[in-house]
Amino acid sequence: MQEVCTMDINNLLTEIAVYRCKMNRVAKGKSLTDPYVIRLCKGVDVLIYKYLKARHQQNVVLQMPDQDRQRAEVV
C-alpha cells in the first residue's frame, strides 16, 4: 500500500505541475477575475487538496504501530 500511495502522490504532483503550466499559458495577459482563470485556479486548488489529503493519509499510516499498519495495508 505504501508504494501505491507514494505512486499516487507522485502522480498527483505531476498532474499539478502539468495543470499549472496549462493554467499559466491560458491565463497569460488575462485578468484574475476572468471566469476561465477562476475555474483554472479552482482546479489547481482541488488537485493540491487531493495531494495534501493523500500525504496526510500516508503519514497517518506510517505513524501507526506495525501491527495496525499491516491491518490498514490489507484494507
PDB file of C-alpha atoms in Angstrom:
ATOM      1  CA  MET A   1       0.000   0.000   0.000  1.00  0.00           C
ATOM      2  CA  GLN A   2       2.793   2.407   0.826  1.00  0.00           C
ATOM      3  CA  GLU A   3       4.286   2.028  -2.674  1.00  0.00           C
ATOM      4  CA  VAL A   4       0.903   2.564  -4.309  1.00  0.00           C
ATOM      5  CA  CYS A   5       0.264   5.577  -2.105  1.00  0.00           C
ATOM      6  CA  THR A   6       3.668   7.006  -3.000  1.00  0.00           C
ATOM      7  CA  MET A   7       2.952   6.419  -6.687  1.00  0.00           C
ATOM      8  CA  ASP A   8      -0.417   8.156  -6.336  1.00  0.00           C
ATOM      9  CA  ILE A   9       1.242  11.094  -4.610  1.00  0.00           C
ATOM     10  CA  ASN A  10       3.880  11.325  -7.341  1.00  0.00           C
ATOM     11  CA  ASN A  11       1.151  11.173  -9.986  1.00  0.00           C
ATOM     12  CA  LEU A  12      -0.723  13.967  -8.224  1.00  0.00           C
ATOM     13  CA  LEU A  13       2.424  16.105  -8.161  1.00  0.00           C
ATOM     14  CA  THR A  14       2.903  15.544 -11.885  1.00  0.00           C
ATOM     15  CA  GLU A  15      -0.742  16.354 -12.545  1.00  0.00           C
ATOM     16  CA  ILE A  16      -0.458  19.574 -10.524  1.00  0.00           C
ATOM     17  CA  ALA A  17       2.650  20.643 -12.449  1.00  0.00           C
ATOM     18  CA  VAL A  18       1.072  19.921 -15.846  1.00  0.00           C
ATOM     19  CA  TYR A  19      -2.164  21.658 -14.889  1.00  0.00           C
ATOM     20  CA  ARG A  20      -0.279  24.660 -13.555  1.00  0.00           C
ATOM     21  CA  CYS A  21       1.696  25.011 -16.815  1.00  0.00           C
ATOM     22  CA  LYS A  22      -1.544  24.872 -18.786  1.00  0.00           C
ATOM     23  CA  MET A  23      -3.052  27.452 -16.473  1.00  0.00           C
ATOM     24  CA  ASN A  24      -0.077  29.790 -16.897  1.00  0.00           C
ATOM     25  CA  ARG A  25      -0.302  29.595 -20.686  1.00  0.00           C
ATOM     26  CA  VAL A  26      -4.053  30.210 -20.785  1.00  0.00           C
ATOM     27  CA  ALA A  27      -4.127  32.896 -18.096  1.00  0.00           C
ATOM     28  CA  LYS A  28      -1.220  34.922 -19.502  1.00  0.00           C
ATOM     29  CA  GLY A  29      -2.364  38.500 -20.007  1.00  0.00           C
ATOM     30  CA  LYS A  30      -5.833  37.828 -18.619  1.00  0.00           C
ATOM     31  CA  SER A  31      -7.401  39.345 -15.536  1.00  0.00           C
ATOM     32  CA  LEU A  32      -7.548  37.261 -12.362  1.00  0.00           C
ATOM     33  CA  THR A  33     -11.291  37.894 -12.371  1.00  0.00           C
ATOM     34  CA  ASP A  34     -11.746  36.267 -15.799  1.00  0.00           C
ATOM     35  CA  PRO A  35     -14.185  33.335 -15.320  1.00  0.00           C
ATOM     36  CA  TYR A  36     -11.902  30.871 -17.126  1.00  0.00           C
ATOM     37  CA  VAL A  37      -8.910  31.894 -14.994  1.00  0.00           C
ATOM     38  CA  ILE A  38     -11.004  31.485 -11.845  1.00  0.00           C
ATOM     39  CA  ARG A  39     -12.068  27.997 -12.994  1.00  0.00           C
ATOM     40  CA  LEU A  40      -8.440  27.026 -13.636  1.00  0.00           C
ATOM     41  CA  CYS A  41      -7.385  28.325 -10.215  1.00  0.00           C
ATOM     42  CA  LYS A  42     -10.107  26.248  -8.576  1.00  0.00           C
ATOM     43  CA  GLY A  43      -8.854  23.205 -10.499  1.00  0.00           C
ATOM     44  CA  VAL A  44      -5.349  23.728  -9.116  1.00  0.00           C
ATOM     45  CA  ASP A  45      -6.811  24.125  -5.623  1.00  0.00           C
ATOM     46  CA  VAL A  46      -8.662  20.807  -5.959  1.00  0.00           C
ATOM     47  CA  LEU A  47      -5.511  18.991  -7.078  1.00  0.00           C
ATOM     48  CA  ILE A  48      -3.484  20.495  -4.238  1.00  0.00           C
ATOM     49  CA  TYR A  49      -6.205  19.489  -1.753  1.00  0.00           C
ATOM     50  CA  LYS A  50      -6.113  15.892  -3.057  1.00  0.00           C
ATOM     51  CA  TYR A  51      -2.317  15.880  -2.766  1.00  0.00           C
ATOM     52  CA  LEU A  52      -2.379  17.152   0.820  1.00  0.00           C
ATOM     53  CA  LYS A  53      -5.090  14.656   1.765  1.00  0.00           C
ATOM     54  CA  ALA A  54      -3.060  11.770   0.291  1.00  0.00           C
ATOM     55  CA  ARG A  55       0.075  12.922   2.140  1.00  0.00           C
ATOM     56  CA  HIS A  56      -1.870  13.150   5.392  1.00  0.00           C
ATOM     57  CA  GLN A  57      -3.258   9.628   4.940  1.00  0.00           C
ATOM     58  CA  GLN A  58       0.227   8.334   4.175  1.00  0.00           C
ATOM     59  CA  ASN A  59       1.605   9.976   7.322  1.00  0.00           C
ATOM     60  CA  VAL A  60      -1.199   8.517   9.449  1.00  0.00           C
ATOM     61  CA  VAL A  61      -0.402   5.016   8.178  1.00  0.00           C
ATOM     62  CA  LEU A  62       3.328   5.495   8.763  1.00  0.00           C
ATOM     63  CA  GLN A  63       2.741   6.613  12.354  1.00  0.00           C
ATOM     64  CA  MET A  64       0.659   3.550  13.233  1.00  0.00           C
ATOM     65  CA  PRO A  65       2.214   0.744  15.231  1.00  0.00           C
ATOM     66  CA  ASP A  66       3.435  -2.072  12.954  1.00  0.00           C
ATOM     67  CA  GLN A  67       0.524  -4.374  13.747  1.00  0.00           C
ATOM     68  CA  ASP A  68      -2.103  -1.710  12.990  1.00  0.00           C
ATOM     69  CA  ARG A  69      -0.229  -0.622   9.865  1.00  0.00           C
ATOM     70  CA  GLN A  70      -0.314  -4.165   8.471  1.00  0.00           C
ATOM     71  CA  ARG A  71      -4.088  -4.324   9.046  1.00  0.00           C
ATOM     72  CA  ALA A  72      -4.561  -0.930   7.346  1.00  0.00           C
ATOM     73  CA  GLU A  73      -2.499  -2.036   4.360  1.00  0.00           C
ATOM     74  CA  VAL A  74      -4.701  -5.127   3.943  1.00  0.00           C
ATOM     75  CA  VAL A  75      -7.813  -2.939   3.770  1.00  0.00           C
TER      76      VAL A  75
END
